[in-house]
Amino acid sequence: MSDAIQHECGIALLRLKKDLSFYLEKYGTAFYGLNKMQLLMEKQHNRGQDGAGIANIKLNMHPGERYISRARSIDTNPIQDLFGQIGAKFNQLALESPEKLKDVAYLKKHAGFTGEVFLGHLRYGTFGRNSIESCHPFLRQNNWMTRNLVLAGNFNLTNVDELFDSLLAIGQHPKEKSDTVTVLEKIGHFLDVENDRLYAKFKSEGFSKPEISTKIGEHLDLVSVLQKSSNKWDGGYAMAGLIGHGDAFVLRDPAGIRPAFYYEDEEVVVVASERPVIQTVFNLKEHQVKELEPGCALLIPKEGKVSEKQILPQLTLKKCSFERIYFSRGSDADIYKERKNLGRNIVPQVMDAIDGDIENTVFSFIPNTAEVSFYGMMKGVEDFHNLEKANAILELGPNPSSEAITKIIEGRARIEKIAIKDAKLRTFITQDDSRDDLVTHVYDITYGCIVPHIDNIVVIDDSIVRGTTLKKSILRMLSRLEPKRIIIISSAPQIRYPDCYGIDMAKMGDFIAFEAAISLLKERNLEHIIEEVYQACLDQLLIPKEAVKNEVKRIYEPFTDEEISDRIALLLRPKEVNSEVKIVFQTVDNLHKACPGHTGDWYFTGDYPTPGGNKVVNKSFINWKENRNERAY
């Protein structure tokens, strides 16, 4: 049911701490690292299906020998295509000279992707064309090993203009104005500065130029490079990088907006965007996988001694709540519990929506990602029903019959699989008026499970953003069963404000909650508020982002959450649907109770974790008011 939200990317970094011969002897393959990388990326395919890329660095290579490999894909199945490209060369080698697949020295000298340091990326494109040039990892190449930089990340910065200008101020000429290129060049610049500093130092100490090259690799101060590069970044990020000689790092934003987890033992260091991914690939317990602290970098030098260093002062933690509601895989122990609690916490509102009539209500969920919150909701409904049954038994008096008690005890909440998505249904027609009938039939309805005009249908979803799928498909489909009332439950609160930290929700006009508030303002002759907010946003355009306030909050202030929910239901209900339609949203308080460690709720409250967020929301409102269909950052 959820409108498709393109969102956060995924990263995977793997450092092999032993020589390839160790893995060949212990695991029977010289491709241990490559195999693990494929698993790390496959287990995070939920984080990016627009493209995938991987880079590899070989340690201790001689001059003239290739030591950096990279492959990228924007195929329909990018991970499969990516590793197909890499594997094709090894498959050919297996046909021609199979013994060379176990010859570590040969592989390292002649075959790509047989090094010790890997960096993988899964891309969801939130902006721009889906071209191969947009796929991470990005390379900044140089003949000096220690000046080569490979970069990939899960990030979005709000102040690209400011950072771009800072690059111009130091004399650079970036090839494009994007946060990825800006970050690459920013880190690259200070990496060059660090190289220059060390070169001058060791030259003054009398070392030869070849010796200086080695010395630089041994003494490179990545903490300084990252501090100088990132001190003006405004956004959410988990940034991973490799330096040509073998150092590696992962840097997390100081508010903890974007996630990063890691594990280390005597054989490997591994970093990924999600904890259960590392657990699954390396067969680990939950407590063995650590979370990278906000504002910190995990540093993995060539010599292999791993450390976690503070790079930026930690801000008030605002870890993304959408990670818990929707994005991350629900196999994480904490996320599973939290999603169940999201469903359970909304039960009192569900009971109000059905007037407490459990007997004549059928409960279900759409889409499959809402299944866990559905379990939580049903556990809450069951507890509510048990209290009702206990009271009903007490009302039978001191000598009730066993038949009367049995009848009460046997009462159950009714659960049905109301709808099944037909994944094979596609339409070649692009015009909206021609597509609507086909879109309505993307789901197959389960007939015979509803008593027409008597039963209510309650369907829970993860979140409701635009409401397009609800209006064009789900509500029309459910209405064919002729229920008395259709109640749509969102396990997330009303999405009212744009994101600017890596999720494709950047335009005010895309939010059905915003459309509902505007509709109510116009209906109640409060349109002056729209004009006042517009002017206030314009007034803040040229002031420093640190001084900007979120003026768009005023759009929602005249109304209760229930008033906006009722207007959303009115806007989304198709004319041909005769059943009553209600839409119930999670409260922000209950979201916090369900996910206490992830308080990043700016989507719902407008309380942005960085100054750039306030600037973006105001600009987004200006774009809407001026009818400009573009991102605000």
XYZ file of C-alpha atoms in Angstrom:
633
model
C 0.000 0.000 0.000
C 2.848 2.368 0.819
C 3.821 4.693 -1.984
C 7.273 3.692 -3.143
C 9.862 5.708 -1.230
C 13.362 5.740 -2.611
C 15.693 6.207 0.242
C 18.910 5.567 2.051
C 21.722 3.739 0.315
C 23.700 0.871 1.787
C 27.430 0.472 2.340
C 29.652 -2.538 3.000
C 33.344 -2.362 3.846
C 35.501 -5.425 4.377
C 39.161 -5.548 5.336
C 40.941 -8.913 5.296
C 43.590 -8.888 8.020
C 45.467 -11.943 6.753
C 47.212 -12.850 3.521
C 44.980 -14.459 0.874
C 46.823 -17.759 1.384
C 45.367 -17.913 4.904
C 41.782 -17.869 3.592
C 42.665 -20.323 0.832
C 43.980 -22.787 3.390
C 41.217 -22.275 5.996
C 38.166 -21.803 3.758
C 39.319 -23.491 0.557
C 39.091 -20.383 -1.633
C 41.170 -17.328 -2.441
C 37.867 -15.493 -3.066
C 36.741 -15.495 0.563
C 36.595 -11.686 0.670
C 34.757 -11.377 -2.631
C 32.217 -14.015 -1.577
C 31.578 -12.239 1.725
C 31.147 -8.932 -0.067
C 28.512 -10.425 -2.333
C 26.609 -11.649 0.714
C 26.958 -8.300 2.517
C 25.518 -6.537 -0.501
C 22.774 -9.072 -1.242
C 21.596 -8.902 2.376
C 21.248 -5.132 1.996
C 19.537 -5.109 -1.392
C 16.535 -3.488 0.328
C 18.682 -0.354 0.634
C 19.328 0.177 -3.057
C 18.044 -1.240 -6.317
C 18.987 1.504 -8.773
C 22.632 0.530 -8.924
C 25.533 -1.178 -7.214
C 29.290 -0.803 -7.177
C 32.361 -2.341 -5.623
C 36.024 -1.340 -5.346
C 39.027 -3.311 -4.170
C 42.547 -2.359 -3.142
C 45.514 -4.728 -3.085
C 48.170 -4.185 -0.450
C 51.938 -4.110 -1.018
C 51.904 -4.114 -4.810
C 55.009 -3.237 -6.827
C 55.193 -0.174 -9.108
C 53.597 -0.921 -12.462
C 51.149 -3.425 -10.981
C 47.476 -2.553 -10.828
C 46.268 -2.222 -7.254
C 42.781 -0.632 -7.530
C 39.803 -2.346 -9.175
C 36.277 -1.014 -9.545
C 33.056 -2.247 -11.141
C 29.585 -0.694 -11.217
C 26.171 -1.642 -12.589
C 22.758 -0.082 -13.183
C 21.289 -3.320 -14.514
C 17.771 -4.363 -13.493
C 19.452 -6.719 -11.005
C 22.589 -4.687 -10.300
C 24.176 -6.871 -7.605
C 23.794 -10.015 -9.687
C 25.118 -8.217 -12.755
C 28.011 -6.689 -10.811
C 29.319 -9.980 -9.487
C 28.564 -11.598 -12.826
C 30.976 -9.147 -14.438
C 33.669 -9.926 -11.891
C 33.056 -13.671 -11.852
C 33.138 -14.011 -15.640
C 36.898 -13.469 -15.668
C 37.467 -16.088 -12.999
C 35.144 -18.528 -14.750
C 37.199 -18.096 -17.913
C 40.366 -18.706 -15.917
C 38.799 -21.858 -14.465
C 38.317 -23.189 -17.999
C 41.776 -22.270 -19.247
C 44.019 -22.752 -16.195
C 42.028 -23.976 -13.155
C 45.158 -24.395 -11.053
C 45.688 -20.620 -11.122
C 42.513 -20.104 -9.061
C 44.526 -21.380 -6.096
C 47.718 -19.551 -6.995
C 47.528 -16.504 -4.711
C 50.620 -14.823 -6.137
C 49.282 -15.134 -9.690
C 45.800 -13.906 -8.766
C 47.060 -10.906 -6.894
C 49.362 -9.869 -9.727
C 47.119 -10.582 -12.706
C 43.463 -10.637 -11.562
C 41.264 -7.786 -10.323
C 39.329 -7.915 -7.049
C 41.864 -10.180 -5.334
C 43.035 -7.591 -2.828
C 42.498 -7.249 0.893
C 40.314 -4.110 1.152
C 36.779 -3.997 -0.299
C 34.170 -1.235 -0.461
C 30.661 -1.900 -1.782
C 27.674 0.366 -2.314
C 23.975 -0.042 -3.079
C 22.261 2.963 -4.597
C 18.777 4.378 -4.378
C 18.798 7.507 -6.495
C 16.990 10.359 -4.745
C 18.076 12.924 -7.292
C 19.385 13.082 -10.853
C 19.605 10.533 -13.612
C 20.206 6.880 -12.870
C 23.435 6.674 -14.853
C 26.534 4.598 -14.286
C 28.386 7.825 -13.445
C 26.054 8.292 -10.469
C 27.000 4.944 -8.941
C 29.424 4.759 -6.045
C 32.233 4.069 -5.289
C 33.779 7.225 -6.724
C 37.502 7.427 -7.518
C 39.924 10.323 -7.178
C 43.024 9.026 -8.899
C 46.686 9.972 -8.668
C 50.074 8.389 -9.368
C 50.890 8.690 -5.678
C 49.320 5.764 -3.810
C 48.508 7.856 -0.759
C 46.645 10.472 -2.828
C 44.215 7.971 -4.373
C 40.778 8.096 -2.769
C 37.850 5.687 -3.173
C 34.593 6.958 -1.655
C 31.095 5.586 -1.140
C 28.395 6.566 1.291
C 24.847 6.684 2.524
C 24.407 10.426 2.788
C 22.833 13.698 1.798
C 24.175 17.159 2.595
C 21.927 20.220 2.781
C 24.609 22.868 2.184
C 26.165 21.798 -1.114
C 26.196 25.419 -2.374
C 28.235 26.538 0.612
C 30.665 23.624 0.317
C 30.988 24.093 -3.438
C 31.934 27.733 -2.909
C 34.563 26.685 -0.370
C 36.168 24.473 -3.028
C 36.239 27.413 -5.426
C 37.843 29.518 -2.697
C 40.822 27.152 -2.486
C 41.248 27.240 -6.250
C 39.568 23.997 -7.294
C 37.343 23.587 -10.334
C 34.887 20.750 -9.496
C 33.414 18.949 -12.489
C 29.862 19.167 -11.140
C 27.828 20.609 -8.278
C 26.677 17.582 -6.303
C 27.194 16.508 -2.724
C 29.052 13.352 -3.789
C 31.600 15.179 -5.929
C 31.869 17.962 -3.348
C 32.608 15.494 -0.543
C 35.079 13.574 -2.697
C 36.984 16.740 -3.577
C 36.815 18.105 -0.036
C 38.386 14.976 1.463
C 40.734 14.745 -1.515
C 41.962 18.292 -0.978
C 42.900 17.750 2.656
C 44.378 14.365 1.765
C 46.646 16.255 -0.656
C 47.476 18.801 2.059
C 48.420 15.989 4.446
C 50.584 14.378 1.768
C 52.328 17.697 1.142
C 52.925 18.194 4.870
C 54.475 14.765 5.298
C 56.505 15.065 2.105
C 58.066 18.295 3.334
C 58.692 16.798 6.772
C 60.454 13.659 5.539
C 62.346 15.498 2.822
C 63.795 17.826 5.463
C 64.857 14.747 7.414
C 66.911 13.508 4.454
C 64.804 10.615 3.172
C 64.858 9.739 -0.526
C 61.717 10.214 -2.625
C 60.886 6.463 -2.760
C 61.403 6.294 1.009
C 59.184 9.339 1.505
C 56.339 7.634 -0.383
C 56.459 4.708 2.049
C 56.802 6.998 5.054
C 53.723 9.000 4.075
C 51.629 5.810 4.042
C 52.868 4.915 7.510
C 52.196 8.338 9.065
C 49.079 9.602 7.275
C 46.872 11.427 9.829
C 43.346 10.505 8.729
C 41.831 12.030 11.868
C 43.117 15.443 10.814
C 42.028 14.925 7.188
C 38.482 13.992 8.217
C 38.152 16.760 10.796
C 39.181 19.449 8.319
C 37.026 17.964 5.532
C 33.801 17.523 7.486
C 33.716 20.463 9.920
C 31.176 22.361 7.772
C 29.100 19.430 6.516
C 25.389 19.747 7.302
C 23.456 16.550 6.771
C 23.190 12.884 7.558
C 25.935 10.527 6.489
C 27.781 7.262 6.881
C 30.807 7.886 4.678
C 33.291 5.144 3.783
C 36.615 5.616 2.067
C 39.755 3.777 1.015
C 43.183 5.335 0.462
C 45.285 3.833 -2.327
C 48.006 2.375 -0.090
C 45.448 0.508 2.071
C 44.094 2.750 4.857
C 40.305 2.751 5.228
C 37.730 4.714 7.222
C 34.010 5.051 7.922
C 32.702 8.394 9.258
C 29.241 8.860 10.796
C 27.382 12.162 11.152
C 27.366 13.743 14.640
C 23.583 13.432 15.127
C 23.604 9.733 14.222
C 21.033 10.268 11.450
C 22.452 7.566 9.176
C 23.379 4.154 10.627
C 26.664 2.201 10.625
C 27.686 -1.001 12.411
C 30.970 -2.912 12.572
C 32.678 -6.088 13.733
C 36.329 -7.033 14.139
C 38.207 -10.230 14.886
C 41.676 -11.558 14.062
C 40.658 -12.284 10.453
C 38.408 -9.425 9.297
C 37.044 -5.961 9.915
C 33.579 -5.449 8.461
C 31.226 -2.444 8.343
C 27.641 -2.349 7.057
C 24.559 -0.150 7.244
C 22.612 -2.770 9.198
C 23.556 -4.969 12.141
C 21.717 -8.205 11.180
C 23.534 -8.195 7.835
C 26.877 -8.594 9.617
C 25.348 -11.132 12.015
C 24.032 -13.260 9.164
C 27.116 -13.147 6.925
C 29.566 -13.909 9.740
C 27.269 -15.978 12.012
C 27.502 -13.629 14.993
C 25.493 -12.831 18.100
C 23.836 -9.437 18.396
C 26.231 -8.187 21.109
C 29.295 -8.935 18.940
C 28.351 -6.238 16.416
C 29.033 -2.677 17.539
C 27.384 0.555 16.469
C 29.725 3.271 15.222
C 29.204 6.230 17.523
C 27.836 9.470 15.991
C 30.548 11.954 15.082
C 33.163 9.201 15.146
C 35.245 7.518 12.490
C 36.265 3.892 12.408
C 39.884 3.962 11.263
C 41.425 0.864 9.661
C 45.067 1.627 8.837
C 47.089 -0.510 6.463
C 48.873 -2.177 9.347
C 45.468 -3.324 10.631
C 45.110 -1.858 14.139
C 41.488 -0.673 14.245
C 40.375 2.325 16.325
C 37.288 4.491 16.774
C 38.112 8.204 16.974
C 35.961 11.266 17.661
C 36.036 13.502 14.569
C 33.208 15.966 15.249
C 31.487 16.895 18.528
C 28.385 14.774 19.014
C 25.100 16.646 18.578
C 21.760 15.819 20.165
C 21.093 12.324 18.849
C 18.431 12.183 16.143
C 18.763 8.695 14.724
C 16.352 8.228 11.836
C 13.025 6.789 13.019
C 12.151 5.674 9.474
C 14.952 3.122 9.805
C 12.848 1.413 12.439
C 9.459 1.921 10.804
C 10.273 0.889 7.270
C 13.787 0.954 5.790
C 15.929 -1.550 7.698
C 15.361 -5.262 7.518
C 13.075 -6.418 10.307
C 15.388 -9.304 11.207
C 17.262 -7.034 13.622
C 16.194 -8.031 17.144
C 15.493 -4.483 18.303
C 13.745 -3.419 15.093
C 11.472 -6.464 15.241
C 10.383 -5.572 18.792
C 9.945 -1.906 17.917
C 7.768 -2.610 14.894
C 5.574 -4.872 17.010
C 5.269 -2.076 19.550
C 4.304 0.367 16.799
C 1.357 -1.875 16.007
C 0.478 -2.481 19.636
C 0.607 1.206 20.609
C -2.038 2.183 18.069
C -4.677 -0.290 19.316
C -6.685 2.219 21.434
C -7.167 4.364 18.316
C -8.140 1.261 16.325
C -10.773 0.340 18.918
C -12.237 3.843 18.699
C -12.328 3.627 14.896
C -14.346 0.372 14.948
C -16.480 1.459 17.923
C -15.104 -1.516 19.844
C -16.875 -3.952 17.507
C -14.251 -6.721 17.284
C -16.851 -9.361 16.361
C -17.708 -7.614 13.099
C -14.207 -6.536 12.101
C -11.616 -8.255 9.911
C -7.950 -7.331 10.412
C -5.228 -7.492 7.754
C -2.087 -5.762 6.455
C -0.742 -4.363 3.179
C 2.121 -4.460 2.150
C 4.275 -7.326 3.467
C 6.645 -4.891 5.185
C 3.786 -4.053 7.571
C 3.467 -7.657 8.725
C 5.467 -7.240 11.944
C 3.511 -4.179 13.091
C 0.375 -6.184 12.251
C 1.475 -8.885 14.708
C 1.900 -6.234 17.373
C -1.491 -4.715 16.616
C -3.181 -8.093 16.840
C -1.499 -8.862 20.166
C -2.895 -5.577 21.475
C -6.344 -6.346 20.064
C -6.191 -9.780 21.693
C -5.347 -8.260 25.085
C -8.213 -5.777 24.712
C -10.580 -8.582 23.715
C -9.505 -10.742 26.673
C -10.456 -7.959 29.077
C -13.841 -7.714 27.370
C -14.311 -11.477 27.648
C -13.349 -11.467 31.325
C -15.920 -8.753 32.029
C -18.549 -10.617 30.014
C -17.974 -13.765 32.093
C -18.302 -11.789 35.325
C -21.590 -10.394 34.067
C -22.970 -13.960 33.744
C -23.406 -14.038 37.516
C -22.368 -16.563 40.204
C -23.528 -19.749 38.448
C -22.913 -19.407 34.713
C -23.370 -22.363 32.406
C -20.316 -23.907 30.759
C -21.941 -23.275 27.379
C -22.210 -19.529 28.082
C -18.590 -19.346 29.267
C -17.366 -21.376 26.284
C -19.184 -19.115 23.855
C -17.450 -16.062 25.316
C -14.004 -17.707 25.461
C -14.209 -18.879 21.857
C -14.566 -15.321 20.593
C -11.574 -14.391 18.415
C -10.436 -11.388 16.447
C -10.831 -12.218 12.766
C -7.640 -12.204 10.695
C -7.656 -12.604 6.917
C -5.240 -12.163 4.027
C -7.368 -9.530 2.348
C -5.089 -8.707 -0.570
C -2.200 -10.301 -2.446
C 0.003 -8.207 -4.699
C 0.326 -9.448 -8.273
C 4.003 -8.704 -8.872
C 3.737 -9.713 -12.517
C 1.188 -7.069 -13.452
C 2.765 -4.266 -15.434
C 1.320 -1.608 -17.698
C 2.913 -0.088 -20.781
C 0.439 2.809 -20.751
C 1.927 5.961 -19.220
C -1.063 8.337 -19.280
C -2.686 8.467 -15.839
C -6.273 8.389 -17.063
C -5.555 5.206 -19.034
C -3.550 3.483 -16.310
C -5.967 3.814 -13.398
C -7.992 0.696 -14.160
C -4.862 -1.438 -14.411
C -3.376 0.074 -11.255
C -6.551 -0.822 -9.376
C -5.877 -4.481 -10.132
C -2.260 -4.642 -8.964
C -3.633 -6.473 -5.893
C -5.832 -9.552 -5.984
C -8.722 -9.334 -3.525
C -9.782 -12.263 -1.310
C -13.519 -12.697 -1.807
C -15.895 -14.262 0.726
C -14.102 -13.178 3.910
C -16.293 -10.125 4.564
C -19.982 -9.924 5.428
C -21.167 -7.091 3.150
C -22.466 -3.917 4.825
C -21.871 -5.385 8.315
C -18.145 -6.049 8.695
C -15.412 -3.448 9.083
C -12.017 -3.915 7.414
C -8.918 -2.764 9.295
C -5.695 -2.734 7.249
C -2.351 -1.612 8.685
C 0.443 -0.062 6.627
C 3.942 1.193 7.503
C 3.297 4.795 6.491
C 1.281 7.009 4.187
C 3.193 9.640 2.238
C 1.356 10.753 -0.886
C -1.658 8.459 -0.629
C -1.651 7.823 -4.387
C -1.710 4.037 -4.106
C -4.459 4.213 -1.508
C -6.676 6.340 -3.706
C -6.016 4.678 -7.042
C -5.772 1.073 -5.932
C -6.276 -0.064 -2.340
C -9.504 1.712 -1.369
C -11.167 0.844 -4.672
C -10.096 -2.764 -4.285
C -11.313 -3.074 -0.681
C -14.613 -1.454 -1.558
C -15.396 -4.361 -3.891
C -15.969 -6.446 -0.733
C -18.671 -3.930 0.319
C -17.601 -3.510 3.950
C -19.451 -1.212 6.314
C -16.276 0.734 7.061
C -12.694 0.724 5.763
C -10.093 1.757 8.340
C -6.537 2.328 7.158
C -3.959 2.297 9.966
C -0.535 3.913 9.566
C 2.116 2.668 11.996
C 3.906 5.983 11.390
C 2.567 9.446 12.272
C 1.447 11.911 9.603
C 4.369 12.765 7.297
C 4.247 16.552 7.174
C 7.734 17.785 6.310
C 10.352 16.998 3.660
C 13.519 15.046 4.292
C 16.931 16.325 3.252
C 19.173 13.592 4.641
C 18.882 10.888 2.010
C 15.206 10.003 1.586
C 13.242 10.891 -1.527
C 10.656 13.090 0.208
C 11.800 16.571 -0.693
C 8.689 18.360 -2.001
C 5.911 19.783 0.191
C 3.241 19.150 -2.408
C 3.901 15.406 -2.296
C 2.535 15.004 1.237
C -1.144 14.223 1.639
C -0.985 15.641 5.194
C 0.191 18.985 3.798
C -2.504 18.908 1.128
C -5.076 18.241 3.851
C -3.866 21.167 5.965
C -3.960 23.519 2.974
C -7.466 22.306 2.146
C -8.625 23.047 5.711
C -7.006 26.497 5.698
C -8.843 27.411 2.516
C -12.149 25.987 3.736
C -11.979 27.942 7.006
C -10.955 31.249 5.434
C -7.454 31.045 6.899
C -5.601 31.496 3.620
C -3.792 34.500 5.074
C -1.667 32.002 7.023
C -0.380 30.575 3.733
C 0.680 34.052 2.591
C 2.250 34.893 5.952
C 4.275 31.683 5.972
C 5.372 32.300 2.388
C 6.613 35.788 3.236
C 8.345 34.555 6.392
C 10.137 31.887 4.362
C 11.229 34.470 1.778
C 12.541 36.727 4.542
C 14.852 33.959 5.765
C 16.355 33.019 2.412
C 19.471 35.136 2.747
C 20.231 34.776 6.459
C 22.756 32.193 7.741
C 21.254 28.725 7.965
C 22.058 28.601 11.698
C 19.528 31.408 12.296
C 16.702 29.968 10.154
C 13.498 28.709 11.810
C 10.959 26.247 10.430
C 8.130 28.589 9.446
C 6.054 25.806 7.846
C 4.947 24.501 11.250
C 2.390 27.341 11.269
C 0.488 25.632 8.436
C -0.554 22.823 10.780
C -1.026 24.763 14.033
C -4.767 25.602 13.657
C -5.771 21.923 13.456
C -5.766 18.806 15.612
C -4.191 15.610 14.332
C -7.673 14.107 14.049
C -8.938 16.963 11.894
C -6.062 16.475 9.445
C -6.563 12.679 9.453
C -10.272 13.100 8.665
C -9.466 15.493 5.820
C -6.873 13.045 4.437
C -9.565 10.348 4.396
C -11.903 12.709 2.538
C -9.240 13.596 -0.042
C -8.227 9.986 -0.681
C -11.649 8.381 -0.811
C -12.583 7.712 -4.464
C -16.053 8.882 -5.468
C -17.194 5.368 -6.342
C -16.391 3.978 -2.871
C -19.611 3.721 -0.865
C -18.086 2.424 2.384
C -17.141 4.847 5.132
C -13.384 5.486 5.106
C -11.302 6.345 8.163
C -7.545 6.823 8.353
C -5.763 6.470 11.681
C -2.174 7.592 12.227
C 0.302 6.711 14.954
C 0.925 9.496 17.457
C 4.401 10.964 17.811
C 4.407 10.112 21.544
C 3.679 6.474 20.805
C 6.355 6.447 18.100
C 8.889 7.554 20.704
C 7.661 4.911 23.160
C 8.039 2.199 20.520
C 11.449 3.376 19.252
C 13.074 5.154 22.206
C 16.574 5.087 20.740
C 15.618 6.675 17.425
C 14.183 10.118 18.049
C 14.828 11.527 14.560
C 11.207 12.533 13.903
C 11.569 15.629 11.703
C 9.325 14.050 9.034
C 6.439 14.269 11.521
C 7.318 17.185 13.824
C 9.479 19.484 11.702
C 12.180 19.413 14.400
C 15.244 19.072 12.174
C 18.532 17.779 13.631
C 20.741 20.223 11.704
C 20.328 23.911 10.755
C 20.198 23.008 7.073
C 16.917 21.174 7.615
C 15.068 24.355 8.537
C 16.450 26.067 5.465
C 15.319 23.180 3.265
C 11.755 23.034 4.619
C 11.247 26.772 4.084
C 12.658 26.583 0.562
C 10.435 23.602 -0.152
C 7.396 25.630 0.859
C 8.505 28.502 -1.387
C 8.857 26.081 -4.299
C 5.345 24.771 -3.666
C 3.875 28.268 -3.416
C 5.609 29.343 -6.633
C 4.566 26.117 -8.370
C 8.146 25.000 -8.961
C 8.500 21.219 -9.101
C 12.069 20.918 -7.847
C 14.112 19.867 -4.841
C 14.876 22.458 -2.187
C 18.548 21.542 -1.839
